[in-house]
Coordinates of C-alpha atoms in Angstrom, one line a residue:
M1 CA 12.3 26.0 17.0
N2 CA 11.8 23.3 14.7
P3 CA 12.0 24.6 11.3
Y4 CA 8.7 22.9 10.2
A5 CA 6.8 24.3 12.7
G6 CA 5.7 27.2 11.1
L7 CA 4.7 25.0 7.8
V8 CA 2.3 23.0 9.8
S9 CA 1.3 26.1 11.5
C10 CA 0.4 27.9 8.1
L11 CA -1.4 24.7 6.7
R12 CA -3.4 24.1 9.7
A13 CA -4.6 27.3 10.3
S14 CA -6.0 27.1 6.2
W15 CA -7.3 23.8 7.4
L16 CA -9.4 25.6 10.1
T17 CA -11.3 28.0 7.6
G18 CA -13.1 25.2 6.1
K19 CA -11.3 25.6 2.6
T20 CA -10.2 21.8 2.0
R21 CA -14.0 20.4 2.7
P22 CA -16.3 21.5 0.4
M23 CA -16.5 18.9 -2.6
E24 CA -15.9 21.3 -5.4
Y25 CA -12.7 22.1 -3.8
R26 CA -11.5 18.3 -3.9
V27 CA -12.4 17.9 -7.4
S28 CA -11.0 21.0 -7.8
Q29 CA -7.6 20.4 -6.5
L30 CA -8.0 16.5 -7.6
E31 CA -8.4 17.9 -11.7
A32 CA -5.5 20.4 -11.0
L33 CA -3.3 16.6 -10.1
G34 CA -4.6 15.5 -13.4
H35 CA -3.6 18.3 -15.3
F36 CA 0.2 18.1 -13.2
L37 CA 0.3 14.7 -14.7
D38 CA -0.9 15.1 -18.1
E39 CA 2.1 17.5 -19.1
K40 CA 4.2 16.6 -17.1
H41 CA 4.1 13.1 -18.2
Q42 CA 7.3 12.9 -20.1
S43 CA 8.9 14.8 -17.5
I44 CA 8.1 12.2 -14.6
L45 CA 8.6 9.6 -17.4
D46 CA 12.4 11.0 -17.9
A47 CA 13.1 11.5 -14.4
L48 CA 11.9 7.6 -13.2
A49 CA 14.7 7.0 -16.3
L50 CA 17.1 8.8 -14.7
D51 CA 17.0 7.8 -11.2
M52 CA 17.0 3.8 -12.0
H53 CA 16.9 3.2 -15.8
K54 CA 12.9 2.4 -15.4
P55 CA 11.7 1.0 -18.5
Q56 CA 9.3 3.2 -20.0
F57 CA 6.4 0.6 -20.1
E58 CA 6.6 -0.5 -16.5
A59 CA 7.1 3.4 -15.7
K60 CA 3.8 4.1 -17.4
L61 CA 2.1 1.1 -16.4
S62 CA 3.1 0.8 -12.7
E63 CA 3.4 5.0 -12.1
T64 CA 1.6 7.2 -14.0
V65 CA -1.5 5.2 -15.6
L66 CA -2.0 3.7 -12.4
C67 CA -2.3 7.1 -10.2
K68 CA -4.1 8.2 -13.5
N69 CA -6.8 5.2 -12.4
E70 CA -6.6 6.3 -9.2
L71 CA -7.5 9.9 -10.0
N72 CA -10.3 9.1 -11.7
Y73 CA -12.3 6.4 -9.9
T74 CA -12.0 9.0 -7.0
L75 CA -13.2 11.6 -9.3
N76 CA -16.0 9.7 -10.5
N77 CA -17.2 8.4 -6.9
L78 CA -16.7 11.0 -4.9
R79 CA -20.0 12.5 -4.2
S80 CA -21.4 9.7 -3.1
W81 CA -17.9 8.7 -1.0
M82 CA -18.4 12.0 0.9
K83 CA -22.4 11.3 1.9
D84 CA -23.7 10.7 5.6
E85 CA -24.1 6.9 6.4
H86 CA -27.0 6.7 7.5
V87 CA -27.3 3.4 10.1
D88 CA -29.9 1.5 11.8
K89 CA -31.4 2.3 15.0
N90 CA -33.2 1.1 17.9
M91 CA -36.6 1.2 19.4
V92 CA -35.3 4.3 21.9
T93 CA -33.5 6.6 19.1
Q94 CA -36.3 5.7 16.0
L95 CA -37.4 9.3 16.4
D96 CA -33.4 10.5 15.9
M97 CA -31.0 10.7 13.1
A98 CA -28.0 8.3 12.9
F99 CA -25.4 8.3 11.1
I100 CA -21.4 8.7 10.4
R101 CA -20.1 11.7 8.7
K102 CA -16.5 11.6 7.1
D103 CA -14.3 14.1 8.4
P104 CA -11.3 15.0 7.1
Y105 CA -8.0 14.5 9.8
G106 CA -6.7 17.8 9.3
V107 CA -2.8 18.1 8.6
V108 CA -1.6 15.1 7.0
L109 CA 2.1 13.8 6.3
I110 CA 2.6 11.0 3.5
I111 CA 6.0 10.1 3.1
G112 CA 6.9 8.0 -0.1
P113 CA 9.6 5.7 -0.8
W114 CA 12.2 5.8 -3.8
N115 CA 10.8 1.9 -5.3
Y116 CA 7.8 3.4 -6.9
P117 CA 8.4 7.3 -6.4
V118 CA 5.2 8.7 -7.9
N119 CA 2.9 6.3 -7.7
L120 CA 3.7 5.7 -4.1
L121 CA 3.4 9.6 -3.4
L122 CA 0.4 10.7 -5.5
V123 CA -1.5 7.9 -4.8
P124 CA -1.8 8.6 -1.2
L125 CA -2.0 12.5 -2.2
I126 CA -5.1 11.5 -3.8
G127 CA -7.7 9.9 -1.2
A128 CA -5.4 12.7 1.2
I129 CA -7.3 15.2 -0.8
A130 CA -10.3 13.8 -1.6
A131 CA -10.9 13.1 2.1
G132 CA -10.5 16.6 2.6
N133 CA -7.4 17.3 4.2
C134 CA -4.4 19.8 3.8
V135 CA -1.1 17.9 3.0
I136 CA 2.8 17.9 4.1
L137 CA 4.7 15.5 0.9
K138 CA 8.1 13.8 1.8
P139 CA 9.1 12.2 -1.4
S140 CA 12.7 9.7 -0.7
E141 CA 15.4 11.5 -1.5
I142 CA 16.9 8.8 -2.8
S143 CA 15.3 9.0 -6.5
S144 CA 16.6 12.2 -6.3
C145 CA 15.6 13.0 -9.7
V146 CA 11.7 12.7 -9.1
E147 CA 12.3 14.0 -5.5
R148 CA 13.3 17.4 -7.7
L149 CA 11.0 16.7 -9.7
M150 CA 8.1 17.0 -7.1
A151 CA 9.4 19.4 -5.3
E152 CA 9.6 22.0 -8.4
M153 CA 6.5 21.5 -10.1
L154 CA 3.9 20.1 -8.2
P155 CA 3.4 23.3 -6.1
S156 CA 2.0 25.2 -8.9
Y157 CA -0.3 22.8 -9.8
L158 CA -1.8 22.6 -5.8
D159 CA -3.2 25.1 -3.7
R160 CA -0.2 26.6 -1.2
D161 CA -2.1 27.3 0.9
C162 CA -2.9 23.9 2.0
F163 CA 0.0 21.4 0.1
A164 CA 2.9 21.6 0.6
V165 CA 6.1 19.6 -0.9
V166 CA 9.1 18.9 1.7
T167 CA 12.7 17.2 1.0
G168 CA 15.9 15.9 2.5
G169 CA 17.6 13.6 4.4
I170 CA 17.1 11.6 7.3
E171 CA 17.8 14.0 9.8
K172 CA 15.3 16.6 7.7
T173 CA 12.3 13.9 8.2
T174 CA 13.4 13.1 12.2
K175 CA 13.4 16.8 12.5
L176 CA 9.7 17.2 10.4
L177 CA 8.7 13.6 12.3
E178 CA 8.3 15.9 15.1
N179 CA 5.7 18.3 14.5
R180 CA 2.2 17.4 15.7
F181 CA 0.2 16.0 12.4
D182 CA -3.9 14.2 12.5
Y183 CA -2.5 11.6 10.5
I184 CA 1.0 9.8 8.9
F185 CA 0.9 7.6 6.0
F186 CA 4.7 5.8 5.4
T187 CA 5.6 3.5 2.5
G188 CA 9.1 2.0 2.8
N189 CA 10.8 -0.3 5.0
T190 CA 10.1 -1.5 8.7
S191 CA 13.3 -0.1 10.2
I192 CA 12.1 3.1 9.5
G193 CA 8.5 2.1 10.4
R194 CA 8.8 1.8 13.5
I195 CA 10.8 5.6 13.9
V196 CA 7.7 6.7 12.0
M197 CA 5.6 4.8 14.2
E198 CA 7.3 6.2 17.8
A199 CA 6.6 9.4 17.0
A200 CA 3.2 9.2 15.8
A201 CA 3.4 7.8 19.4
E202 CA 4.4 10.7 20.9
H203 CA 1.7 12.9 19.9
L204 CA -1.1 10.0 19.3
T205 CA -1.5 10.5 15.7
P206 CA -3.1 7.8 13.9
L207 CA -1.3 6.4 10.6
T208 CA -1.0 4.2 8.3
L209 CA 2.5 1.9 7.6
E210 CA 3.1 0.5 4.6
L211 CA 5.8 -1.7 4.7
G212 CA 7.1 -5.4 3.5
G213 CA 8.3 -8.4 3.9
K214 CA 9.3 -12.1 2.1
N215 CA 6.3 -12.8 -0.2
P216 CA 6.4 -16.7 -0.9
C217 CA 5.5 -17.9 -4.2
Y218 CA 4.4 -21.8 -3.2
I219 CA 4.1 -23.7 -7.3
A220 CA 2.6 -27.6 -7.2
D221 CA 3.4 -29.8 -9.4
D222 CA 0.5 -29.8 -11.3
C223 CA 1.4 -26.4 -13.1
D224 CA 2.0 -25.5 -16.6
L225 CA 6.0 -25.2 -16.2
Q226 CA 6.2 -22.2 -19.0
S227 CA 3.3 -20.3 -17.5
V228 CA 4.7 -20.5 -14.2
A229 CA 8.0 -19.1 -15.5
N230 CA 6.6 -16.2 -17.4
R231 CA 4.9 -14.8 -14.8
L232 CA 7.4 -15.5 -11.9
V233 CA 9.8 -14.1 -14.0
W234 CA 7.7 -10.7 -15.0
G235 CA 6.6 -10.3 -10.7
R236 CA 10.1 -11.0 -9.7
F237 CA 12.4 -8.8 -12.2
F238 CA 9.8 -6.4 -13.3
N239 CA 11.5 -2.7 -11.5
A240 CA 14.5 -4.9 -10.9
G241 CA 12.9 -6.5 -8.2
Q242 CA 12.7 -3.4 -6.4
T243 CA 8.8 -4.1 -5.8
C244 CA 7.2 -5.0 -2.1
I245 CA 5.2 -7.0 -3.4
A246 CA 7.3 -9.5 -5.7
P247 CA 7.9 -12.7 -4.9
D248 CA 10.4 -13.6 -2.5
Y249 CA 10.9 -16.6 -3.1
V250 CA 9.9 -19.7 -4.6
L251 CA 8.8 -23.1 -2.6
C252 CA 8.5 -25.8 -4.5
T253 CA 9.7 -29.9 -4.4
L254 CA 12.9 -31.0 -5.8
E255 CA 11.6 -32.5 -8.6
M256 CA 9.6 -29.3 -9.8
Q257 CA 13.4 -27.0 -9.0
E258 CA 14.7 -28.8 -11.8
K259 CA 11.4 -28.9 -14.4
L260 CA 11.1 -25.2 -13.7
L261 CA 14.8 -23.8 -14.3
P262 CA 14.7 -24.3 -17.5
A263 CA 11.3 -22.7 -17.9
L264 CA 12.8 -19.9 -16.0
H265 CA 16.0 -19.6 -18.1
R266 CA 13.6 -19.6 -21.2
A267 CA 11.5 -17.0 -19.8
I268 CA 14.4 -14.6 -19.0
A269 CA 16.0 -15.3 -22.5
D270 CA 12.5 -14.4 -24.0
F271 CA 11.8 -10.8 -22.2
Y272 CA 15.3 -9.5 -21.9
G273 CA 17.4 -11.3 -24.6
A274 CA 21.0 -13.2 -23.9
N275 CA 22.5 -10.6 -22.7
P276 CA 19.8 -8.2 -19.7
Q277 CA 22.5 -5.7 -19.5
E278 CA 21.6 -3.7 -23.2
S279 CA 18.0 -4.8 -22.7
P280 CA 15.9 -1.4 -22.9
D281 CA 13.3 -3.5 -20.3
F282 CA 15.6 -4.3 -17.7
A283 CA 15.7 -1.4 -15.0
R284 CA 19.1 -0.4 -12.3
I285 CA 19.2 -0.7 -8.5
I286 CA 18.2 2.8 -7.3
S287 CA 21.8 3.5 -5.5
D288 CA 25.5 1.6 -4.6
K289 CA 24.1 1.3 -1.4
Q290 CA 21.3 -0.8 -2.6
F291 CA 23.9 -2.0 -4.8
Q292 CA 25.7 -3.8 -2.5
R293 CA 23.6 -4.6 -0.1
V294 CA 21.5 -7.2 -3.1
Q295 CA 24.7 -8.4 -4.4
S296 CA 26.5 -9.1 -1.3
L297 CA 22.7 -11.7 -0.7
M298 CA 23.9 -13.9 -4.0
D299 CA 26.4 -15.4 -1.8
S300 CA 23.4 -17.1 0.0
G301 CA 23.2 -19.9 -2.9
H302 CA 24.5 -22.0 -5.6
V303 CA 23.7 -19.6 -8.5
A304 CA 21.5 -21.4 -11.2
I305 CA 20.8 -18.6 -13.2
G306 CA 22.7 -14.5 -14.1
G307 CA 25.0 -13.8 -11.6
Q308 CA 26.7 -11.4 -13.3
T309 CA 26.6 -7.5 -12.0
D310 CA 28.2 -4.2 -13.4
E311 CA 29.0 -1.8 -10.0
K312 CA 29.2 1.3 -12.3
E313 CA 26.1 0.6 -14.1
R314 CA 24.5 -0.5 -10.6
Y315 CA 23.3 -3.8 -12.8
I316 CA 22.6 -6.2 -11.4
A317 CA 20.9 -9.6 -14.2
P318 CA 18.6 -11.4 -13.4
T319 CA 19.5 -13.8 -10.8
V320 CA 17.8 -17.2 -9.8
L321 CA 19.7 -19.0 -6.6
V322 CA 19.3 -23.1 -5.4
D323 CA 20.6 -24.7 -2.4
V324 CA 19.1 -22.0 -0.6
P325 CA 19.1 -23.0 3.5
M326 CA 16.6 -21.0 5.7
S327 CA 19.7 -19.4 7.4
A328 CA 20.7 -18.2 4.8
P329 CA 21.1 -14.3 4.6
I330 CA 18.7 -14.0 2.1
M331 CA 15.8 -15.5 4.1
Q332 CA 16.2 -13.1 6.5
E333 CA 15.4 -10.0 4.9
E334 CA 13.1 -8.2 1.3
I335 CA 15.9 -9.3 -1.6
F336 CA 14.3 -5.8 -2.9
G337 CA 16.5 -6.5 -5.9
P338 CA 16.7 -9.1 -8.9
I339 CA 17.6 -12.3 -7.5
L340 CA 14.6 -15.3 -6.9
P341 CA 16.1 -17.9 -3.9
I342 CA 14.3 -21.2 -4.4
V343 CA 13.6 -23.5 -1.1
T344 CA 12.9 -27.1 -1.5
V345 CA 10.5 -28.6 0.0
A346 CA 8.4 -32.0 0.5
N347 CA 5.4 -31.6 0.0
L348 CA 2.5 -28.9 -0.2
E349 CA 2.0 -28.5 3.8
E350 CA 6.1 -28.9 4.8
A351 CA 5.2 -25.1 2.6
I352 CA 2.8 -24.0 4.4
D353 CA 4.1 -25.0 8.4
L354 CA 7.3 -23.5 6.7
I355 CA 5.6 -19.9 5.2
N356 CA 3.8 -19.7 8.7
T357 CA 7.1 -19.8 10.7
Q358 CA 8.4 -16.5 8.9
K359 CA 6.8 -12.9 10.0
Q360 CA 3.6 -12.1 7.8
P361 CA 3.7 -10.7 4.4
L362 CA 2.6 -8.2 2.1
A363 CA 1.7 -11.1 -0.3
V364 CA 1.4 -15.1 -0.6
Y365 CA 1.2 -16.4 -4.1
V366 CA 0.4 -19.8 -4.8
F367 CA 0.3 -21.6 -8.0
S368 CA -1.3 -24.9 -8.6
S369 CA -4.3 -25.7 -11.1
N370 CA -5.7 -27.1 -8.9
K371 CA -8.2 -25.5 -6.7
K372 CA -8.0 -27.6 -3.6
V373 CA -4.1 -26.5 -3.1
V374 CA -5.4 -22.8 -3.8
K375 CA -7.8 -23.0 -1.1
Q376 CA -5.7 -24.5 1.0
V377 CA -2.9 -22.1 1.0
L378 CA -5.4 -19.2 1.1
E379 CA -7.4 -20.9 4.1
Q380 CA -3.8 -21.9 6.0
T381 CA -2.3 -19.2 5.7
S382 CA -1.7 -15.2 6.4
S383 CA -0.8 -11.9 4.9
G384 CA -1.9 -8.5 3.4
G385 CA -3.0 -10.0 0.2
F386 CA -3.4 -13.0 -2.2
A387 CA -2.9 -13.9 -5.9
S388 CA -3.2 -17.6 -7.6
N389 CA -1.3 -17.9 -10.5
D390 CA -0.1 -15.0 -11.1
T391 CA 2.4 -12.0 -9.0
I392 CA 2.1 -8.8 -8.4
I393 CA -1.1 -7.9 -11.0
Q394 CA -3.3 -7.5 -7.9
T395 CA -2.4 -4.5 -6.8
T396 CA -4.1 -2.9 -10.0
L397 CA -7.2 -3.6 -9.1
I398 CA -8.9 -0.8 -7.1
T399 CA -11.3 -2.2 -6.1
L400 CA -9.3 -4.2 -3.2
P401 CA -7.2 -3.0 -0.5
F402 CA -3.3 -2.7 -0.5
G403 CA -1.9 -2.9 3.1
G404 CA 0.2 -5.3 5.1
I405 CA -0.4 -6.9 8.1
G406 CA 1.8 -6.9 11.4
P407 CA 5.5 -6.7 10.2
S408 CA 4.3 -6.3 7.0
G409 CA 2.5 -2.7 7.4
L410 CA -0.9 -1.6 9.6
G411 CA -3.7 -0.4 7.4
K412 CA -4.8 -0.2 4.0
Y413 CA -5.7 2.0 1.0
H414 CA -7.1 2.3 -3.2
G415 CA -9.8 3.5 -4.0
K416 CA -12.5 3.8 -1.7
F417 CA -10.2 2.6 1.1
S418 CA -7.6 5.7 0.2
F419 CA -11.1 7.9 0.9
D420 CA -12.1 5.6 3.9
T421 CA -7.8 5.7 5.9
F422 CA -7.8 9.5 5.4
S423 CA -11.0 10.5 6.5
H424 CA -12.4 10.7 10.5
H425 CA -15.7 8.0 10.6
R426 CA -17.7 9.9 12.9
T427 CA -20.5 9.5 15.2
C428 CA -23.7 11.4 14.9
L429 CA -26.7 11.1 16.7
M430 CA -29.2 14.4 15.9
H431 CA -31.5 14.3 19.4
L432 CA -34.8 16.4 19.3
M433 CA -35.1 18.5 22.1
D434 CA -39.1 18.3 22.4
Q435 CA -38.8 14.2 23.3
E436 CA -37.9 15.4 27.4
K437 CA -40.9 13.2 28.1
L438 CA -39.4 10.2 26.5
N439 CA -35.6 10.9 28.2
T440 CA -37.6 11.1 32.1
L441 CA -37.3 7.3 31.1
C442 CA -33.9 7.1 31.3
Y443 CA -33.7 9.5 34.3
P444 CA -33.6 7.8 38.5
P445 CA -34.6 7.0 40.2
Y446 CA -35.3 4.1 37.9
A447 CA -37.9 1.7 39.8
Q448 CA -40.1 3.7 38.8
H449 CA -39.9 3.1 35.0
N450 CA -40.1 -0.4 34.9
P451 CA -36.3 -0.7 34.0
E452 CA -36.4 -4.0 32.3
S453 CA -39.4 -2.9 30.1
L454 CA -37.2 0.2 28.9
L455 CA -34.0 -2.0 28.6
S456 CA -35.7 -4.4 26.5
T457 CA -36.1 -1.4 23.9
S458 CA -32.7 -1.2 23.2
E459 CA -32.1 -5.1 22.6
I460 CA -30.6 -6.4 19.6
R461 CA -32.6 -10.1 19.5
R462 CA -30.6 -12.6 17.4
K463 CA -32.6 -13.9 14.5
S464 CA -33.8 -17.4 14.2
T465 CA -32.4 -19.5 12.1
C466 CA -33.4 -22.3 9.9
N467 CA -31.5 -25.3 9.0
L468 CA -32.6 -27.5 6.4
L469 CA -32.2 -31.0 7.3

């Protein structure tokens, strides 16, 4: 007997009662989640500090503030999101009602990662609650303090009949995935994403995969160097580089590299001091395993800035590598640590060609004062998201979808996109019983009804266009 079969069955029984469907219920649970974020705010910050020495400002900005923004935006708009969406009709259905109903899927599984263990667990939860689902949450066991907090404190705020938290490592997660869910939402790396997708395929379960990838950052020769360095250092070393949308490597000319290095050095010193290890604003690597993996990547090039490590503290200094070949190990996997490799290219065209030979990333970044350069990178590359002249900030805008493409992910969320992700858009046509005379026009034998005339009533014709010479 699967150890989680009973839990899934209990949540499914609750969902089948229709308990989660009324807007009032959804609002009450969202508000309860808001109380959790407010009342346990300090406990959340403490847990994040214990897990990865996450600076308080970074924890607030990227974890609790984004969750509250998502929550309030959802509460402000939920009524309109839930309304049936009426659609255009053809001649045949003019007397009918045709609309899209936003139905909940049912019992949803949300698997969160360790790098932003509050945000990336609760923001999907907000969308799932708003859409009327029952939810099982699986926080990452690697961020163990946050996992414990979620398991011990969150259930006392939410309806236990409809929401549950499951803890444990790979073995327990594997058992959990053997159960049939109505939707699965996973955030993590690509290799585990494949396992989740295989498990979903067993039950033909729809899913969202929020993965990652090697996000390139092209820097043109026409930039304000210190502004570029400041924004690049902030985005790369925020959360000690353990961010899926962080710029993963820089592409620039050799001349730009020589000018950029002093500016990067200055930005690192300005942000974290002469010894970043003593800075209260620089996080640590999450685990010994991740520390050893990231540390080994520094052999992929020449250390131009940083390079210091302390295994006991799981500290790796903000590091910049040069002379990095594309075949180096650091260019074969997502870094997920405070290392920034620079790869030199001859020009913009070579940079775009190089980006397009790699797997589609979660984000593409470009720094340039020339709008034509920005437009060229946007139009000639493919990625989950795009930003010019800044890094990572695009994820704070709730009105933009967040998600990958191809190897960097499947599906999207944030704001209304979260509600839509966790909603089944149900096709609805309300036909009247007293229209049988009209219906007979569709019945065989067709020859007696002038079929060509009947078909023309359901045709959609292209609108005429006017070209101004």
